[in-house]
Short mmCIF file of C-alpha atoms in Angstrom, two decimals:
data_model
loop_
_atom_site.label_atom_id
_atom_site.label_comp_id
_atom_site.label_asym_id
_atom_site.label_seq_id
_atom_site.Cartn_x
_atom_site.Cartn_y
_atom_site.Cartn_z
CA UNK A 1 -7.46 -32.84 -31.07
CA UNK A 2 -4.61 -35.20 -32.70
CA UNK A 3 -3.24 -35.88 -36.04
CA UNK A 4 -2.45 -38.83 -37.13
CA UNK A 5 -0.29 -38.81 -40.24
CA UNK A 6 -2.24 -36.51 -41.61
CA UNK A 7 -1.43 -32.92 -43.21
CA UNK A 8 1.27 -31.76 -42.58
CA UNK A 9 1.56 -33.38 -39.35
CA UNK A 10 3.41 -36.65 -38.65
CA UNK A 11 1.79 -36.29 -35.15
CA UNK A 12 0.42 -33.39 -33.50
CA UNK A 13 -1.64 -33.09 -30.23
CA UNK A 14 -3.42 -30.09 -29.54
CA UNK A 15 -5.06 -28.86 -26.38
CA UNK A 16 -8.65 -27.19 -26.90
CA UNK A 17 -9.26 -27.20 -23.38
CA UNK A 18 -7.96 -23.83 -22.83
CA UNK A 19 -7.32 -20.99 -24.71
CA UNK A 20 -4.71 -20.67 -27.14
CA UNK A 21 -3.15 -18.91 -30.01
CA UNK A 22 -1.52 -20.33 -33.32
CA UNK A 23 1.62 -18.47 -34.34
CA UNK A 24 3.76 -19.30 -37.32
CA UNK A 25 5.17 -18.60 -40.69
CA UNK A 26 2.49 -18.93 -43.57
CA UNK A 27 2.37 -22.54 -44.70
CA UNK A 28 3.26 -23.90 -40.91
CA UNK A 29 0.07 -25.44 -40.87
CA UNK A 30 -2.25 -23.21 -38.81
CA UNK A 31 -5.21 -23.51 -41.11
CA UNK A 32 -4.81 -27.35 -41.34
CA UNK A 33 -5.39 -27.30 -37.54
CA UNK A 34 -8.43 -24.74 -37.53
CA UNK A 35 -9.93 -26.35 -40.01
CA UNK A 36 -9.94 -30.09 -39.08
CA UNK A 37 -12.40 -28.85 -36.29
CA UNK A 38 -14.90 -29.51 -39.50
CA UNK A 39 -14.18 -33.71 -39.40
CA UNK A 40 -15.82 -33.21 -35.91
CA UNK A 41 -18.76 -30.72 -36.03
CA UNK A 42 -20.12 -30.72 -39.80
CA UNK A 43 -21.62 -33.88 -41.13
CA UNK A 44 -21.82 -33.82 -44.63
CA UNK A 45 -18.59 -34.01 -46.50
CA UNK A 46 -20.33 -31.06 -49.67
CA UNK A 47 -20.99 -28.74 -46.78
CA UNK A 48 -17.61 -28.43 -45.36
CA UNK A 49 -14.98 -25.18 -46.83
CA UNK A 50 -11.31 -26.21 -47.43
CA UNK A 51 -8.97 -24.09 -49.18
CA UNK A 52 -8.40 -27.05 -51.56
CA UNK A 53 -11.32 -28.80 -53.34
CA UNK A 54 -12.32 -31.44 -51.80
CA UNK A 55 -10.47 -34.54 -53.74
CA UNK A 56 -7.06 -32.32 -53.20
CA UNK A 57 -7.98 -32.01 -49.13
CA UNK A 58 -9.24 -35.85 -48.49
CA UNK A 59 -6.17 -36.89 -50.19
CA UNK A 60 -4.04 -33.74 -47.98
CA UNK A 61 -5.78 -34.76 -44.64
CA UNK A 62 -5.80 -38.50 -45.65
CA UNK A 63 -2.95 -39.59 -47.37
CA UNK A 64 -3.29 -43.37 -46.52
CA UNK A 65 -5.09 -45.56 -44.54
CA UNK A 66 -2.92 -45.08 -41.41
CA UNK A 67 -3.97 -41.97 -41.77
CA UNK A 68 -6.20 -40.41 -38.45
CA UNK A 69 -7.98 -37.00 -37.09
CA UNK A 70 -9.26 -37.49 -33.66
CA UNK A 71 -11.17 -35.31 -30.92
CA UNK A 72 -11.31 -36.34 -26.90
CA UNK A 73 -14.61 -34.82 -26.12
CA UNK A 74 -15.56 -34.32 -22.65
CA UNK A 75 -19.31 -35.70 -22.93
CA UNK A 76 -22.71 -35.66 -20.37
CA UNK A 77 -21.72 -39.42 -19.84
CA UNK A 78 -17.78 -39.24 -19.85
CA UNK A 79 -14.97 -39.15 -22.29
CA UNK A 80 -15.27 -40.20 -25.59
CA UNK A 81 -13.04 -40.34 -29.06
CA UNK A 82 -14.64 -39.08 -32.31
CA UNK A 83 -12.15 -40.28 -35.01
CA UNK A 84 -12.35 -39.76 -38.24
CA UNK A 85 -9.50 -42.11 -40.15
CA UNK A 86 -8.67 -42.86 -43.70
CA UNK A 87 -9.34 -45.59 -45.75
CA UNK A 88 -6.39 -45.36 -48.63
CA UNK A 89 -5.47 -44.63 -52.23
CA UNK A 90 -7.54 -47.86 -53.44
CA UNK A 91 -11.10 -45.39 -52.12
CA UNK A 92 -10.02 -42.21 -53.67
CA UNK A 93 -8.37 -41.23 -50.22
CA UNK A 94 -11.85 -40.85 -48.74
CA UNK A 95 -12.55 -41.22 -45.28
CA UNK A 96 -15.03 -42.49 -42.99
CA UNK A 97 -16.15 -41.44 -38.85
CA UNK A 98 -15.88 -43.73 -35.72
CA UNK A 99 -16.59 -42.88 -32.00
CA UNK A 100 -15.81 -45.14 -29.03
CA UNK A 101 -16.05 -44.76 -25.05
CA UNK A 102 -13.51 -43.79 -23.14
CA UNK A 103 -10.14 -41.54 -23.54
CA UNK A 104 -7.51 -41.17 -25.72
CA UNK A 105 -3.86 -42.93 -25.12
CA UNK A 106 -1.39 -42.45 -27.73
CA UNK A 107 -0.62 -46.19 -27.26
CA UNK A 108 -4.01 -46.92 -28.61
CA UNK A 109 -2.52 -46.02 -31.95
CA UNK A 110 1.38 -45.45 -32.21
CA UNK A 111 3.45 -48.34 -31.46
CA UNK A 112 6.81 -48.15 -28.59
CA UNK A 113 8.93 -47.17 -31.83
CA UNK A 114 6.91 -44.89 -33.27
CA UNK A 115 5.20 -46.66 -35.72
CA UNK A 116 1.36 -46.67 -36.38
CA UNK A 117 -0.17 -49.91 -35.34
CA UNK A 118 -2.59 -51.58 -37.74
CA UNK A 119 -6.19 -50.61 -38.06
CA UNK A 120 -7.05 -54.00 -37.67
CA UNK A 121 -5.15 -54.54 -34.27
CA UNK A 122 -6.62 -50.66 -33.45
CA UNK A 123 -10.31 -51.40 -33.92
CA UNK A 124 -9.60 -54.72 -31.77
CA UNK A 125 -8.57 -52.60 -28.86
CA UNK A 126 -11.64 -50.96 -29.30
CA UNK A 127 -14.12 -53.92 -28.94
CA UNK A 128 -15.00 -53.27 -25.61
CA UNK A 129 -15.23 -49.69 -25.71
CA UNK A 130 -18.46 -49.75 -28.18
CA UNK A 131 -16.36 -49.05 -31.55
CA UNK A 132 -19.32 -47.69 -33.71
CA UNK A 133 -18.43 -46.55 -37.50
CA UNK A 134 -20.48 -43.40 -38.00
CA UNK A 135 -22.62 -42.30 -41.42
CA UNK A 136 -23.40 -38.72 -41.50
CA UNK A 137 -26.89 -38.87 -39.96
CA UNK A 138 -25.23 -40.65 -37.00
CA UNK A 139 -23.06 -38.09 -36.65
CA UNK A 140 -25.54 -35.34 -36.21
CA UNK A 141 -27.49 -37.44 -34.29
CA UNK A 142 -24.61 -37.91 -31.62
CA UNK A 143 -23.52 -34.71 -31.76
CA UNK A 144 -26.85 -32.65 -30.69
CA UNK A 145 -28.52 -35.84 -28.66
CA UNK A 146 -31.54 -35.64 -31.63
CA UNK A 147 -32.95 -38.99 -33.10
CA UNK A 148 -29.95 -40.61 -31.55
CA UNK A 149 -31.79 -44.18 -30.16
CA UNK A 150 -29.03 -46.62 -29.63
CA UNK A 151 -26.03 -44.24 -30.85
CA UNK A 152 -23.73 -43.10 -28.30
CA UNK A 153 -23.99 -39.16 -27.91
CA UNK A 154 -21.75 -36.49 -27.55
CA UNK A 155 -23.75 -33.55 -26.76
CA UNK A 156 -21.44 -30.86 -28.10
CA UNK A 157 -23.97 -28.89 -30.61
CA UNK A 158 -27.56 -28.41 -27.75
CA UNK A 159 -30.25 -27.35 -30.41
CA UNK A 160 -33.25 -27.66 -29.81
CA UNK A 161 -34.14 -29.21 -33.61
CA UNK A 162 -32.34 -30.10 -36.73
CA UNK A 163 -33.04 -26.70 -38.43
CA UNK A 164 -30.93 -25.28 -35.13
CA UNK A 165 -27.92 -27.58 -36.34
CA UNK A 166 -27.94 -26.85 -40.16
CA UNK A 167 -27.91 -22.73 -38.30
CA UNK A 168 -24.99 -24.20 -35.86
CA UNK A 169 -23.29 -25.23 -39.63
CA UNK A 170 -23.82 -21.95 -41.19
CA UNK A 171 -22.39 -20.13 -38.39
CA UNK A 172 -19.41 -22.33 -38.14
CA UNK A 173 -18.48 -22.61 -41.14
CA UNK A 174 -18.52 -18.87 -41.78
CA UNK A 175 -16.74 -17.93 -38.88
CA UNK A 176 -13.74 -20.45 -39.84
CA UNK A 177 -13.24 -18.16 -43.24
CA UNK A 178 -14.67 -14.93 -41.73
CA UNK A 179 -11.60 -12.83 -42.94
CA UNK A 180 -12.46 -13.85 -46.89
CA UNK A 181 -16.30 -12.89 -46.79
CA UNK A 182 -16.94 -9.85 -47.96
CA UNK A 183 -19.15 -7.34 -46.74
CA UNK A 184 -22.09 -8.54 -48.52
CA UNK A 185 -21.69 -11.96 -47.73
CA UNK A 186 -21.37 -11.23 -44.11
CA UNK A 187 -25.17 -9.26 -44.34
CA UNK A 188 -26.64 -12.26 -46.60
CA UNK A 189 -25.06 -14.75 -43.61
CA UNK A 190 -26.47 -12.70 -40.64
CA UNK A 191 -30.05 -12.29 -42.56
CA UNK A 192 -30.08 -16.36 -43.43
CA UNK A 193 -29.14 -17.42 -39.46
CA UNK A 194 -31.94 -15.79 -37.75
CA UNK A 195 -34.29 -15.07 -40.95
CA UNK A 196 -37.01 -17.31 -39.17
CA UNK A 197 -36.77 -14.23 -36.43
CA UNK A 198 -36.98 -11.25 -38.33
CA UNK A 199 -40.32 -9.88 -39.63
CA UNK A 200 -38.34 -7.98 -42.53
CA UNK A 201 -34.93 -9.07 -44.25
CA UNK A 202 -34.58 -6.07 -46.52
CA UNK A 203 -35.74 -2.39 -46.56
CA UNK A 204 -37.50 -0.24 -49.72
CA UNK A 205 -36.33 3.23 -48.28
CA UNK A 206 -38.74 4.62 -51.29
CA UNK A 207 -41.39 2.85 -50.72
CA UNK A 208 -41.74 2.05 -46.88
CA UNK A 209 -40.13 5.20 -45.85
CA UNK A 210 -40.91 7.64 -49.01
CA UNK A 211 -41.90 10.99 -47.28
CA UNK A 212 -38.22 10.31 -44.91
CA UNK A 213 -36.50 8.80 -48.41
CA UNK A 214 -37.29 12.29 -50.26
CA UNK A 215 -36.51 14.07 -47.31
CA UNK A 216 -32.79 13.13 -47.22
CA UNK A 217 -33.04 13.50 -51.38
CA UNK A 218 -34.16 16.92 -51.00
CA UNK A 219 -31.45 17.82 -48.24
CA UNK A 220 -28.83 16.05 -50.13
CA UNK A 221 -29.48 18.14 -53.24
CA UNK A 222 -29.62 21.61 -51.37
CA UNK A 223 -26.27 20.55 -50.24
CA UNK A 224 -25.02 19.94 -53.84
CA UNK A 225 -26.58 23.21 -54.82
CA UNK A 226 -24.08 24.79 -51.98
CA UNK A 227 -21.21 23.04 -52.65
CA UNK A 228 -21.45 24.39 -56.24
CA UNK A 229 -21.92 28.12 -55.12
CA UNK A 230 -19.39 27.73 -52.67
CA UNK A 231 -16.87 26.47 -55.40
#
């Protein structure tokens, strides 16, 4: 994973290879590296969960259009590059998804002195390497190999269907801000992934279980009763 200009980050490469941990002081920019995984593995821009809102974060990721997020993905047919790259104050700082053959270089986008090159010179590089701008639908499409005729695919989500990747989403997504759901968020999430496998999402202790239900009511009142005397 690399950022390009973007975040906090004048440059920053990142391993995901192997494992690894994040340590730093709060506002380091651990959380802008967790969740840039989203450019890569959610398609629609209204389904992703920033800590901003989403004008604030496009501009935050995005600030101009030099600005880049890119994945090396080890695919079924090789290396490939899913970028996803800015296109500038004059579009409301919103971005938009490419994917080419191949590795990444740093040379491909930062100059000998540090500067980045020009998106125009970039894309150029690219011509042989089947530069392909992605919409959102391509982007699903290359990432689970479904409905994907002539678009190059990744392979990184295997479902067997498109209602497997909108599960893939809701699992993602959650577990990237699993220490702010609450408890009952965490059951409704849990029910809603595998609801299509459950026979029964909620239980009517007095009504499917009534002679147990008054059971525990009785015992539960002869223990009031006792408490009472004993007090």
């Amino acid at each position: 994973m690399v950022l390009v200009n973007s975040g906090k980050f004048d440059y920053a490469e990142v391993d995901l290879s192997v494992p690894m941990h994040l340590v730093g002081q709060n506002n380091a920019g651990k959380t802008t590296l967790i969740s840039t995984l989203q450019f890569l593995f959610i398609d629609k821009k209204n389904q992703m969960h920033f800590s901003r809102n989403m004008d604030e974060t496009r501009r935050y990721y995005f600030p101009g259009s030099d600005s880049y997020v890119l994945f090396e993905c080890l695919t079924p047919t090789g290396y490939m590059v899913m970028g996803t790259r800015g296109l500038g104050p004059l579009k409301g700082y919103d971005f938009c998804r490419f994917i080419y053959r191949g590795e990444y270089f740093r040379s491909d986008y930062i100059n000998e002195n540090g500067s980045i090159r020009n998106y125009s010179d970039i894309v150029k590089s690219f011509a042989l390497r089947g530069y392909t701008e992605l919409n959102s639908s391509q982007l699903q499409s290359a990432l689970t190999g479904i409905g994907s005729v002539g678009m190059p695919v990744l392979g990184l989500v295997p479902v067997k269907n498109r209602d497997g990747y909108s599960k893939f989403k809701t699992i993602f997504r959650n577990l990237l801000r699993l220490s702010h759901l609450s408890q009952q968020e965490l059951k409704g999430f849990l029910v809603d992934v595998n609801r299509s496998e459950l026979r029964l999402t909620e239980i009517d202790l007095a009504g499917d279980y009534s002679v147990q239900y008054q059971a525990v009511e009785k015992r539960v009142h002869e223990l009031v009763l006792r408490l009472i005397y004993f007090i």
